DNA sequence: TTGAAAGCGGTACCAG
DNA sequence: CTGGTACCGCTTTCAA
C-alpha cells in the first residue's frame, strides 16, 4: 500500500487518519487516497489496537438459551446503542467452558468492557483477571454483586413478589408457581420462585412444567388434586399455555383458579379471559450503554450499584 | 511474564501452546505455568492473529430489529455451533452506515467469514473487498445470490406461495396479505407478499398493519368493505392479533374469513379456532455452521448455491 | 533444551 | 512537509 502510492507507511497513516498534528500536501493526500481506493485497502484493526494498547471491544457472553422476547429486545437495543458509541460488540458463547476458562478466553480479546448477564458466575479473582487484561468496566447483571465489578441489579425476585402479592390481595392463598423444566432458565425462574415464597400470606408450591402442550395438559389433569386456588406461571407464554390447558380441563379462570404471568406480552391480551401479568420495566439499551461508556471513561467509581429493574402487577381478567 | 519465570518469551509461547515440535523440560514447563497463573497472564489475541496472518472471526451483521422467535433461535444456535468449531462470533451493527462503509468496517476486523443476512445488500465489489481482507467465505442468505459469494438461498417467497395456495385450495379467492408497518421487516414481508401474488387463482390485496391492538382493530373495522374472504397475516403473531380483532368485530372465523399465519408458534394453538399456519423448516445452526467451516477450509467451490428452506401449510381450524 | 531475532501492520516520535 | 524508525505482543526459524 505504502509503495503503491510511492510514500512511506507513516504518511499513509497520517492521511487516512486525517492527523491534525502533521501537515501533508494536497497532492500527496490525493495520491494516497487514490491508491487506497484502488487497492481496496482497509487498515488492520488488530495491528491498530496492538499499537494503541487498548481496544473498543465490549464483550457480551451469549445466553445458553433464547431468553424470551423482552430480553432479546433489550439485548438487541443494547448492541445498537453500543455501536452508536463506536464500540465493537463481540458475542462470546462459553458453553462447555468452566468459569475460569471462559474468563481467560474473554481476556484474550482485551475487551474494554464485559457485560456478564449471569451465564457464568464471576468471582472477584475473575474480575481481577479481566481488569489486568485491560477491561475498564466489568458489569454484572443479576441478583448479586461481585466485588470489584459494577453491579447492575436486575432483581428477578421482585417479579415473584409482585405476582404473589397481587394474588394474595385478591384473596388467594394456595399459590402454585410454575418452574420451567427447560435448562438455562434457572437464572430467572429461581429468583421468581423465591420472591413468591417471600410474600406473607402465600403458601407456595413449585410446579415443574415444560413449554409443551403435553406438559401443560399433564399438569392440568392433576390440578384438582393439588388444592391450589391460583398460579403464577413464570411468564406470559407459560401462563397462556397452562391457562388453556386448565380451561380444557373444565376449570373456570379466574373463578376456580387465578392465573398470572409476567412480561406483559401483547398476545396475552388475545386470550379470553385476558391474562393478568407482571409488567417488567427493563432499562433501555441506551441507558445501559451510556452507563458502560461512563464506566469506561471514569473507571474510578468502581463499586457503584445501580438498580435498574422495576416490576408491577397488571390486573386484567384472569385473576 | 517471560522474566517472571526466568525464561524467554519463546519458551513461554512453546509451553502455553503445548508446542509439539520442541521439547521443553518438565521443570521449565512448571515454572512457566506457575508464573502465568500467578500473574494472571493471558495471551493477546490481536498480537497472535497479527502474527498468524489470519483470525478465526466470523462476522455476523446484527439485524436492525428483533426478527421473531424462529429466527432468533436460529441465530442463537448458529452462534453456539460456530463457537464449538472454535470461531469467535462478532456481531456487528451497521445502522447509519452505507453499504460500502459497513463493509470497510467489517474488513478491518479481518474476519475469516462473513454471514450476511440481508440487512445490507452486498455488491460483488464488496465481496471482493472482504476477500482481499482475508475472508475465505462470504455467505449471503436471501432470495438472490451475489457474484463471488456463497449463496444460501432462504426463499421467503415460498412461504407466501404455500399460504395463498392453501387458501385457494380451500375455495378462497380474494386474499388479503398483511404487510407489517414496522421498519426492517420488508426483507421478509416483501417476498412473502410476492409469493402470494404468484399463486394462480388468488386475487391479492396488500394490507399494511402495525403490531398493535389499535392498528388491528382499525383494519378489522373496515373489513366488511374490503370484500375479502381470507387473509394471510405475515406471521402467527400478526395473525393472532388480527383474528382476535376480526372476532371482536363480529366476523366468523373461518366462516366469513379464513386466517392463516406463519412460523407455527405454539401460542397459535391456544386461540380458538386454532390458527392455521405455514411451518417453516429452518436449517439448523449446526448445519449452517458446518457449511461455513467447510467454505473456510475449502474456499475453492465458491459459487455453490444451497437451498435451505422448506415451507408447508399446516391446516388447523382458522381456514 | 533454550534463547536471540525477525516480522506481522499499524502509530507516533524525531530528524531531515 | 515527509521519511526513518522504534515499538505494541506474539510465533517461529535458526543457532547456540
XYZ file of C-alpha atoms (C1' of nucleotides) in Angstrom:
670
model
C 0.000 0.000 0.000
C 2.729 2.412 1.003
C 4.841 1.912 -2.080
C 1.802 1.723 -4.350
C 1.326 5.408 -3.601
C 5.074 5.994 -3.566
C 5.117 7.228 0.028
C 6.006 5.808 3.433
C 3.716 3.850 5.737
C 3.805 6.768 8.108
C 2.379 9.123 5.537
C -0.393 6.694 4.704
C -1.310 6.550 8.356
C -1.381 10.326 8.638
C -3.564 10.782 5.600
C -6.054 8.060 6.382
C -6.487 9.213 9.964
C -6.699 12.873 8.998
C -3.946 13.566 11.515
C -4.109 17.168 12.689
C -0.619 17.275 14.120
C 1.197 16.953 10.808
C 0.616 18.773 7.573
C 0.574 16.767 4.382
C 0.454 18.356 0.960
C -2.729 18.075 -1.022
C -1.199 16.173 -3.978
C 0.233 13.568 -1.624
C -3.072 13.147 0.134
C -4.731 12.592 -3.199
C -2.190 10.011 -4.279
C -2.628 8.106 -1.030
C -6.401 8.203 -1.202
C -6.427 7.024 -4.787
C -4.067 4.165 -4.090
C -6.158 3.099 -1.098
C -9.313 3.172 -3.173
C -7.725 1.256 -5.988
C -6.280 -1.483 -3.828
C -9.330 -1.736 -1.624
C -7.011 -1.062 1.277
C -8.519 -1.288 4.745
C -6.468 -0.834 7.920
C -5.953 -3.830 10.157
C -7.852 -3.495 13.424
C -5.626 -5.956 15.291
C -2.455 -4.097 14.372
C -4.017 -0.814 15.343
C -5.185 -1.954 18.750
C -1.929 -3.758 19.389
C -0.120 -0.497 18.901
C -2.734 1.547 20.743
C -2.645 -0.732 23.748
C -6.397 -0.987 24.040
C -9.486 -1.957 22.066
C -13.075 -0.759 21.809
C -14.438 -4.254 22.247
C -17.386 -4.813 24.538
C -17.751 -8.475 25.301
C -21.231 -9.874 25.723
C -21.415 -13.524 26.755
C -24.141 -15.284 24.805
C -27.010 -16.732 26.817
C -27.243 -20.505 26.540
C -30.870 -20.492 25.512
C -33.198 -17.986 23.884
C -34.466 -15.934 26.765
C -37.762 -14.575 25.511
C -38.805 -11.532 23.557
C -38.418 -8.978 26.335
C -34.808 -9.843 26.922
C -33.914 -10.269 23.260
C -35.246 -6.840 22.510
C -33.210 -5.424 25.329
C -30.028 -7.111 24.133
C -30.630 -6.007 20.596
C -31.121 -2.418 21.704
C -28.006 -2.610 23.806
C -25.939 -3.721 20.867
C -27.154 -0.905 18.704
C -26.562 1.641 21.400
C -23.013 0.408 21.899
C -22.420 0.544 18.163
C -23.515 4.153 18.127
C -20.938 4.864 20.806
C -18.383 3.278 18.492
C -17.835 0.069 20.408
C -17.423 -3.292 18.736
C -19.740 -5.864 20.242
C -18.383 -9.372 20.481
C -20.815 -12.101 21.421
C -18.978 -14.895 23.089
C -20.533 -18.252 23.770
C -18.941 -20.134 26.619
C -20.799 -23.403 26.661
C -18.724 -26.244 27.993
C -16.118 -23.897 29.419
C -15.634 -23.592 33.138
C -15.873 -20.111 34.607
C -12.112 -19.661 34.699
C -11.604 -20.946 31.185
C -14.315 -18.708 29.843
C -12.833 -15.674 31.533
C -9.407 -16.426 30.118
C -10.870 -16.751 26.649
C -12.583 -13.387 27.079
C -9.437 -11.759 28.375
C -7.525 -12.788 25.252
C -9.623 -10.339 23.278
C -8.636 -7.497 25.637
C -12.177 -6.118 25.828
C -12.531 -2.671 27.279
C -15.744 -3.778 28.956
C -17.501 -7.021 29.803
C -21.224 -7.238 30.406
C -21.999 -10.500 32.096
C -25.641 -11.464 32.248
C -25.140 -14.328 34.578
C -24.495 -17.378 32.390
C -21.267 -17.567 34.287
C -20.905 -16.507 37.872
C -17.857 -14.324 38.197
C -15.535 -14.458 41.158
C -13.586 -11.433 42.261
C -10.494 -13.236 41.000
C -12.092 -13.395 37.568
C -12.823 -9.714 37.684
C -9.186 -9.077 38.561
C -8.015 -11.131 35.589
C -10.224 -9.144 33.255
C -9.024 -5.852 34.652
C -5.397 -6.854 34.306
C -6.192 -7.657 30.707
C -7.360 -4.112 30.169
C -11.041 -4.184 30.998
C -12.026 -0.805 32.386
C -15.534 -1.938 33.250
C -16.902 -5.292 34.314
C -20.624 -5.190 34.639
C -22.696 -7.909 36.180
C -26.439 -8.088 35.881
C -28.084 -10.305 38.340
C -29.354 -10.551 41.837
C -25.943 -10.379 43.435
C -22.935 -8.113 43.042
C -19.318 -9.184 42.657
C -16.511 -7.331 44.432
C -14.656 -5.099 42.027
C -17.358 -5.171 39.382
C -20.026 -2.660 38.605
C -23.263 -4.227 39.671
C -26.414 -3.565 37.739
C -29.030 -5.110 39.868
C -31.893 -6.600 37.972
C -33.736 -8.365 40.633
C -35.966 -11.052 39.242
C -37.138 -11.725 42.762
C -39.235 -8.594 42.605
C -41.256 -10.156 39.777
C -42.228 -13.064 42.005
C -43.050 -10.730 44.847
C -45.382 -8.623 42.734
C -47.154 -11.629 41.281
C -47.744 -13.341 44.602
C -48.705 -10.110 46.349
C -51.272 -9.412 43.653
C -52.802 -12.854 44.108
C -52.869 -12.540 47.875
C -54.531 -9.142 47.633
C -57.265 -10.740 45.588
C -57.908 -13.299 48.275
C -55.844 -16.240 47.057
C -53.688 -18.222 49.428
C -52.559 -21.529 47.972
C -50.381 -20.427 45.068
C -48.677 -22.645 42.524
C -45.547 -21.280 40.869
C -44.615 -22.763 37.518
C -40.914 -23.516 37.145
C -39.834 -24.244 33.565
C -38.263 -27.633 33.047
C -36.113 -26.155 30.279
C -32.440 -25.876 31.139
C -30.854 -22.454 31.342
C -33.826 -20.588 32.735
C -33.000 -21.162 36.402
C -31.280 -17.816 36.434
C -34.700 -16.251 36.077
C -37.025 -18.835 37.490
C -35.296 -19.468 40.795
C -35.437 -15.839 41.993
C -39.014 -15.504 40.788
C -39.990 -18.526 42.843
C -38.068 -17.247 45.841
C -39.788 -13.875 45.522
C -43.209 -15.507 45.594
C -42.220 -17.535 48.660
C -41.231 -14.346 50.457
C -44.741 -12.894 50.325
C -46.644 -13.035 53.619
C -49.904 -14.945 53.423
C -48.905 -17.026 50.410
C -48.490 -20.778 50.595
C -46.333 -21.523 47.598
C -45.879 -24.785 45.734
C -43.361 -25.190 42.908
C -44.764 -26.783 39.751
C -42.253 -28.020 37.161
C -43.628 -27.744 33.630
C -42.137 -27.834 30.152
C -43.137 -25.464 27.374
C -45.251 -28.022 25.515
C -48.956 -28.694 25.286
C -48.434 -32.176 26.674
C -46.712 -30.981 29.794
C -49.362 -28.342 30.400
C -52.158 -30.864 29.890
C -50.496 -33.288 32.271
C -50.257 -30.618 34.944
C -53.862 -29.512 34.355
C -55.096 -33.106 34.618
C -53.900 -33.430 38.204
C -54.812 -29.869 39.120
C -57.870 -30.581 41.265
C -55.789 -32.800 43.479
C -53.322 -30.052 44.206
C -55.706 -27.874 46.177
C -54.426 -24.600 44.717
C -56.514 -21.515 44.043
C -54.002 -19.543 41.968
C -50.907 -19.899 39.819
C -48.029 -17.647 38.875
C -46.773 -19.201 35.679
C -43.205 -17.909 35.301
C -44.061 -15.732 32.292
C -46.900 -14.996 29.882
C -46.015 -17.778 27.490
C -46.149 -20.488 30.132
C -49.214 -18.802 31.609
C -51.100 -18.870 28.331
C -50.252 -22.484 27.784
C -51.325 -23.507 31.252
C -54.462 -21.386 31.281
C -55.639 -23.017 28.075
C -54.957 -26.468 29.494
C -56.837 -25.643 32.691
C -59.806 -24.402 30.690
C -59.765 -27.514 28.527
C -59.875 -29.473 31.771
C -63.110 -27.679 32.639
C -61.706 -25.377 35.315
C -63.035 -21.833 35.453
C -60.494 -18.986 35.237
C -60.395 -16.939 37.364
C -63.314 -18.495 39.306
C -61.654 -21.701 40.429
C -58.091 -20.720 39.686
C -56.481 -17.325 39.126
C -53.642 -17.174 36.569
C -50.950 -14.556 36.290
C -47.924 -14.411 34.006
C -45.096 -11.946 33.532
C -43.597 -9.807 30.742
C -46.841 -8.180 29.581
C -46.722 -9.660 26.100
C -49.259 -8.401 23.626
C -50.505 -11.909 22.861
C -51.610 -12.319 26.472
C -54.421 -9.884 25.757
C -55.733 -12.034 22.937
C -56.889 -14.918 25.101
C -60.169 -14.879 26.996
C -60.074 -14.099 29.836
C -57.303 -11.581 29.174
C -54.190 -12.584 31.013
C -53.115 -10.684 34.106
C -49.388 -10.171 34.191
C -46.404 -8.546 35.841
C -45.019 -5.764 33.709
C -41.267 -5.531 33.912
C -39.629 -2.217 33.377
C -36.388 -3.119 31.660
C -33.694 -0.494 31.435
C -33.350 0.740 27.873
C -30.373 -0.412 25.895
C -29.306 3.212 25.538
C -29.299 3.633 29.249
C -27.097 0.653 29.924
C -24.842 1.558 27.021
C -24.237 5.018 28.383
C -23.558 3.529 31.806
C -20.951 1.294 30.214
C -19.480 4.204 28.345
C -19.268 6.205 31.513
C -17.637 3.368 33.401
C -15.065 3.023 30.634
C -14.133 6.677 30.747
C -14.303 7.026 34.517
C -13.283 3.685 36.000
C -12.854 5.275 39.390
C -16.354 4.811 40.761
C -15.941 1.109 40.727
C -18.363 -0.402 43.123
C -21.345 1.697 42.327
C -24.624 -0.189 42.293
C -27.454 0.775 40.033
C -30.925 -0.581 40.471
C -32.432 -0.866 37.100
C -35.470 -3.022 37.159
C -38.925 -2.219 38.345
C -41.944 -4.508 38.227
C -45.657 -4.031 38.790
C -48.667 -6.284 38.575
C -51.165 -5.517 35.813
C -54.684 -6.678 36.566
C -56.659 -7.916 33.577
C -59.235 -10.672 33.697
C -57.524 -13.904 34.667
C -57.081 -13.033 38.361
C 5.853 -12.651 32.095
C 8.912 -14.090 30.425
C 11.352 -12.836 33.017
C 8.973 -13.557 35.852
C 9.526 -17.243 35.090
C 13.171 -16.619 34.309
C 12.855 -17.813 30.718
C 12.495 -16.253 27.293
C 9.272 -15.223 25.590
C 9.789 -18.013 23.117
C 9.738 -20.640 25.835
C 6.564 -19.200 27.256
C 4.920 -19.451 23.867
C 6.001 -23.060 23.477
C 4.718 -24.106 26.851
C 1.383 -22.327 26.679
C 0.641 -23.630 23.192
C 1.801 -27.147 24.022
C 4.095 -26.986 21.003
C 4.838 -30.483 19.739
C 7.822 -29.504 17.645
C 10.068 -28.549 20.528
C 10.749 -30.402 23.718
C 10.742 -28.400 26.921
C 11.855 -29.885 30.203
C 9.215 -30.582 32.776
C 10.661 -28.238 35.447
C 10.639 -25.358 32.977
C 7.051 -26.062 31.961
C 6.049 -25.993 35.575
C 7.833 -22.715 36.235
C 6.129 -21.114 33.233
C 2.697 -22.398 34.166
C 3.056 -21.205 37.720
C 4.195 -17.765 36.691
C 1.297 -17.474 34.223
C -1.157 -18.495 36.888
C 0.299 -16.121 39.423
C 0.350 -13.120 37.135
C -2.990 -13.921 35.582
C -1.232 -13.859 32.250
C -3.415 -14.301 29.188
C -2.062 -14.136 25.628
C -3.097 -11.232 23.442
C -5.420 -12.348 20.655
C -4.684 -9.354 18.437
C -0.946 -9.916 18.571
C -1.426 -13.556 17.872
C -3.592 -13.077 14.818
C -1.402 -10.270 13.551
C 1.499 -12.655 13.581
C -0.529 -15.577 12.231
C -1.883 -13.521 9.353
C -5.451 -14.619 9.879
C -8.202 -14.687 12.505
C -10.971 -17.088 13.483
C -13.559 -14.313 13.481
C -16.940 -14.917 11.907
C -18.720 -11.657 11.383
C -22.477 -11.598 11.774
C -24.159 -8.284 10.958
C -26.845 -7.550 13.534
C -30.423 -7.277 12.272
C -31.896 -3.828 12.781
C -34.958 -5.096 14.575
C -35.854 -8.204 16.529
C -36.899 -10.669 13.902
C -39.158 -13.063 15.754
C -38.598 -16.174 17.823
C -37.953 -18.561 14.947
C -35.109 -16.501 13.605
C -33.640 -15.626 16.991
C -33.480 -19.285 17.876
C -31.740 -19.997 14.620
C -29.186 -17.242 15.150
C -28.562 -18.356 18.693
C -27.978 -21.921 17.569
C -25.681 -20.721 14.840
C -23.547 -18.838 17.313
C -23.184 -21.819 19.555
C -22.337 -24.085 16.687
C -19.659 -21.694 15.480
C -18.245 -21.476 18.984
C -17.965 -25.221 19.138
C -15.939 -25.077 15.928
C -13.690 -22.599 17.691
C -14.728 -19.477 15.835
C -15.185 -16.122 17.512
C -18.530 -14.593 16.632
C -18.584 -10.845 16.250
C -21.964 -9.200 15.975
C -21.632 -6.009 14.061
C -24.398 -3.454 13.856
C -24.232 -1.240 10.820
C -27.061 1.185 11.346
C -26.454 4.523 9.719
C -23.574 3.187 7.648
C -23.818 2.927 3.892
C -23.133 -0.461 2.379
C -19.558 0.440 1.453
C -18.794 1.960 4.829
C -20.181 -1.045 6.636
C -18.125 -3.422 4.546
C -14.961 -1.435 5.207
C -15.652 -1.530 8.930
C -16.134 -5.288 8.749
C -12.963 -5.755 6.726
C -10.905 -4.005 9.406
C -11.527 -6.963 11.675
C -10.158 -9.359 9.047
C -12.940 -11.897 9.573
C -12.346 -15.311 8.085
C -16.029 -15.483 7.202
C -18.971 -13.106 6.877
C -22.567 -14.243 7.102
C -24.788 -11.521 5.748
C -28.471 -11.933 6.438
C -29.538 -9.180 4.151
C -29.556 -6.023 6.270
C -27.076 -4.754 3.759
C -27.161 -5.749 0.132
C -23.677 -6.720 -0.930
C -22.236 -5.886 -4.319
C -19.629 -8.056 -5.964
C -17.186 -5.218 -5.299
C -17.962 -5.517 -1.605
C -17.346 -9.222 -1.705
C -14.001 -8.579 -3.373
C -13.019 -6.121 -0.639
C -13.816 -8.672 2.036
C -11.880 -11.384 0.273
C -8.857 -9.150 -0.138
C -9.090 -8.542 3.585
C -8.782 -12.247 4.205
C -12.342 -13.521 4.200
C -12.328 -17.070 2.923
C -16.115 -17.290 2.889
C -18.784 -14.685 2.282
C -22.208 -16.102 2.755
C -25.410 -14.356 1.815
C -28.811 -15.504 2.908
C -31.634 -14.151 0.940
C -33.627 -14.551 -2.201
C -30.803 -13.533 -4.506
C -27.156 -14.514 -4.833
C -24.165 -12.196 -5.184
C -21.344 -12.984 -7.598
C -18.339 -14.341 -5.736
C -20.258 -15.145 -2.585
C -21.640 -18.404 -1.338
C -25.368 -18.126 -1.613
C -27.597 -19.800 0.914
C -30.992 -19.400 -0.525
C -33.716 -18.946 2.018
C -36.618 -18.077 -0.104
C -39.292 -16.301 1.870
C -41.381 -16.229 -1.269
C -42.159 -19.897 -0.779
C -43.922 -19.010 2.465
C -46.316 -16.714 0.638
C -46.887 -19.323 -2.041
C -47.806 -22.025 0.453
C -50.147 -19.757 2.388
C -52.027 -18.495 -0.654
C -52.158 -21.930 -2.280
C -53.645 -23.369 0.899
C -56.347 -20.707 0.917
C -57.148 -21.177 -2.760
C -57.420 -24.937 -2.272
C -59.987 -24.309 0.379
C -62.072 -22.233 -2.012
C -60.932 -18.720 -1.139
C -60.190 -16.218 -3.862
C -59.979 -12.667 -2.559
C -56.994 -12.805 -0.245
C -55.649 -10.023 1.930
C -51.947 -10.149 2.815
C -50.887 -8.301 5.936
C -47.703 -6.286 5.499
C -46.171 -5.082 8.785
C -45.814 -1.335 9.089
C -42.737 -1.851 11.236
C -39.478 -0.878 9.574
C -36.890 -3.520 8.883
C -39.255 -6.373 8.114
C -39.504 -5.693 4.373
C -36.772 -8.226 3.846
C -39.252 -10.879 4.895
C -42.605 -9.328 4.117
C -41.984 -8.264 0.529
C -41.105 -11.745 -0.748
C -43.974 -13.278 1.217
C -46.367 -10.859 -0.451
C -44.839 -11.513 -3.858
C -45.161 -15.252 -3.296
C -48.867 -14.935 -2.556
C -49.335 -12.812 -5.674
C -47.735 -15.529 -7.777
C -50.392 -18.112 -6.930
C -52.890 -18.774 -9.711
C -56.472 -18.120 -8.711
C -55.635 -15.690 -5.915
C -56.592 -12.052 -6.039
C -54.236 -10.465 -3.560
C -54.564 -7.185 -1.713
C -51.782 -5.807 0.485
C -52.913 -4.683 3.950
C -50.489 -2.538 5.963
C -50.868 -3.131 9.695
C -48.788 -2.372 12.770
C -48.244 -4.841 15.610
C -50.658 -3.093 17.977
C -54.217 -3.752 19.048
C -55.266 -0.358 17.713
C -53.967 -0.999 14.232
C -55.600 -4.444 14.139
C -58.917 -3.016 15.347
C -58.765 -0.277 12.765
C -58.208 -2.808 9.999
C -60.981 -5.073 11.318
C -63.408 -2.159 11.476
C -63.222 -1.576 7.727
C -63.027 -5.271 6.882
C -66.528 -5.764 5.500
C -65.902 -3.044 2.955
C -62.832 -4.793 1.602
C -64.675 -7.749 0.125
C -62.059 -10.302 1.151
C -62.720 -13.898 2.138
C -59.288 -14.778 3.527
C -56.130 -13.271 4.964
C -52.512 -14.349 5.148
C -51.204 -12.335 8.068
C -47.415 -12.288 7.591
C -46.770 -14.479 10.633
C -48.562 -16.056 13.568
C -48.220 -13.042 15.818
C -49.860 -10.658 13.385
C -52.397 -13.369 12.555
C -53.419 -13.833 16.181
C -53.769 -10.129 16.650
C -55.885 -9.676 13.553
C -58.006 -12.777 14.143
C -58.954 -11.516 17.596
C -59.831 -8.101 16.188
C -61.976 -9.656 13.470
C -63.803 -11.796 16.021
C -64.379 -8.767 18.243
C -65.870 -7.104 15.170
C -68.393 -9.955 14.953
C -66.883 -11.741 11.964
C -66.885 -15.531 11.996
C -63.541 -17.269 11.514
C -63.204 -19.268 9.324
C -66.833 -18.902 8.136
C -66.672 -15.373 6.817
C -62.930 -15.012 6.713
C -60.144 -17.603 6.776
C -56.965 -16.641 8.636
C -53.528 -18.148 8.194
C -50.214 -17.136 9.770
C -46.669 -18.437 9.515
C -43.942 -19.804 11.806
C -46.073 -22.411 13.580
C -45.724 -20.839 17.003
C -47.054 -22.774 19.935
C -49.249 -19.896 21.077
C -51.186 -20.044 17.818
C -52.731 -23.284 19.056
C -54.060 -21.621 22.162
C -56.597 -19.412 20.439
C -59.980 -20.691 19.302
C -60.244 -21.501 16.490
C -56.710 -22.864 16.418
C -54.626 -20.902 13.978
C -53.659 -22.434 10.662
C -50.097 -21.612 9.739
C -47.178 -22.162 7.416
C -44.472 -24.180 9.077
C -41.012 -23.104 8.041
C -38.236 -25.619 8.041
C -35.233 -23.551 9.057
C -31.794 -25.010 8.575
C -30.239 -25.905 11.894
C -27.499 -23.683 13.234
C -25.170 -26.670 13.200
C -25.829 -27.226 9.551
C -25.026 -23.675 8.545
C -22.021 -23.611 10.839
C -20.541 -26.690 9.238
C -21.202 -25.181 5.827
C -19.262 -22.106 6.913
C -16.484 -24.236 8.288
C -16.267 -26.156 5.074
C -16.207 -22.997 2.987
C -13.390 -21.646 5.150
C -11.277 -24.739 4.667
C -12.115 -25.264 1.023
C -12.670 -21.842 -0.498
C -12.495 -23.295 -3.974
C -16.132 -24.154 -4.512
C -17.072 -20.550 -4.427
C -20.348 -20.062 -6.156
C -22.151 -23.070 -4.860
C -25.777 -22.496 -4.038
C -27.526 -24.325 -1.260
C -31.260 -24.330 -0.869
C -32.019 -24.494 2.762
C -35.573 -23.555 3.493
C -38.699 -25.564 3.042
C -42.230 -24.488 3.940
C -45.573 -26.254 4.188
C -49.071 -25.188 5.141
C -50.473 -26.663 8.355
C -54.229 -26.845 8.450
C -55.818 -26.266 11.845
C -59.165 -24.572 12.396
C -58.932 -20.996 11.210
C -59.030 -21.795 7.495
C 16.663 -27.753 25.675
C 16.658 -22.867 25.352
C 17.480 -18.071 23.586
C 18.009 -14.391 20.047
C 15.879 -12.124 16.490
C 12.756 -11.203 12.599
C 8.409 -9.746 11.300
C 3.033 -9.354 11.208
C 0.639 -3.916 10.203
C -0.081 -0.224 12.134
C 1.129 4.687 15.027
C 3.943 8.314 16.752
C 8.199 10.444 17.652
C 12.218 12.691 15.818
C 15.274 14.058 12.148
C 15.978 15.917 7.906
C 6.155 18.542 4.743
C 7.863 13.705 4.665
C 10.667 9.552 5.755
C 13.094 6.612 9.032
C 12.481 4.041 12.958
C 11.047 2.003 17.327
C 7.607 -0.497 19.312
C 2.979 -2.995 20.563
C 2.873 -8.922 21.848
C 3.244 -12.963 19.849
C 5.060 -17.088 16.839
C 8.633 -19.361 14.544
C 13.046 -20.189 12.442
C 17.741 -20.650 13.325
C 21.784 -21.022 16.346
C 23.888 -21.993 20.350
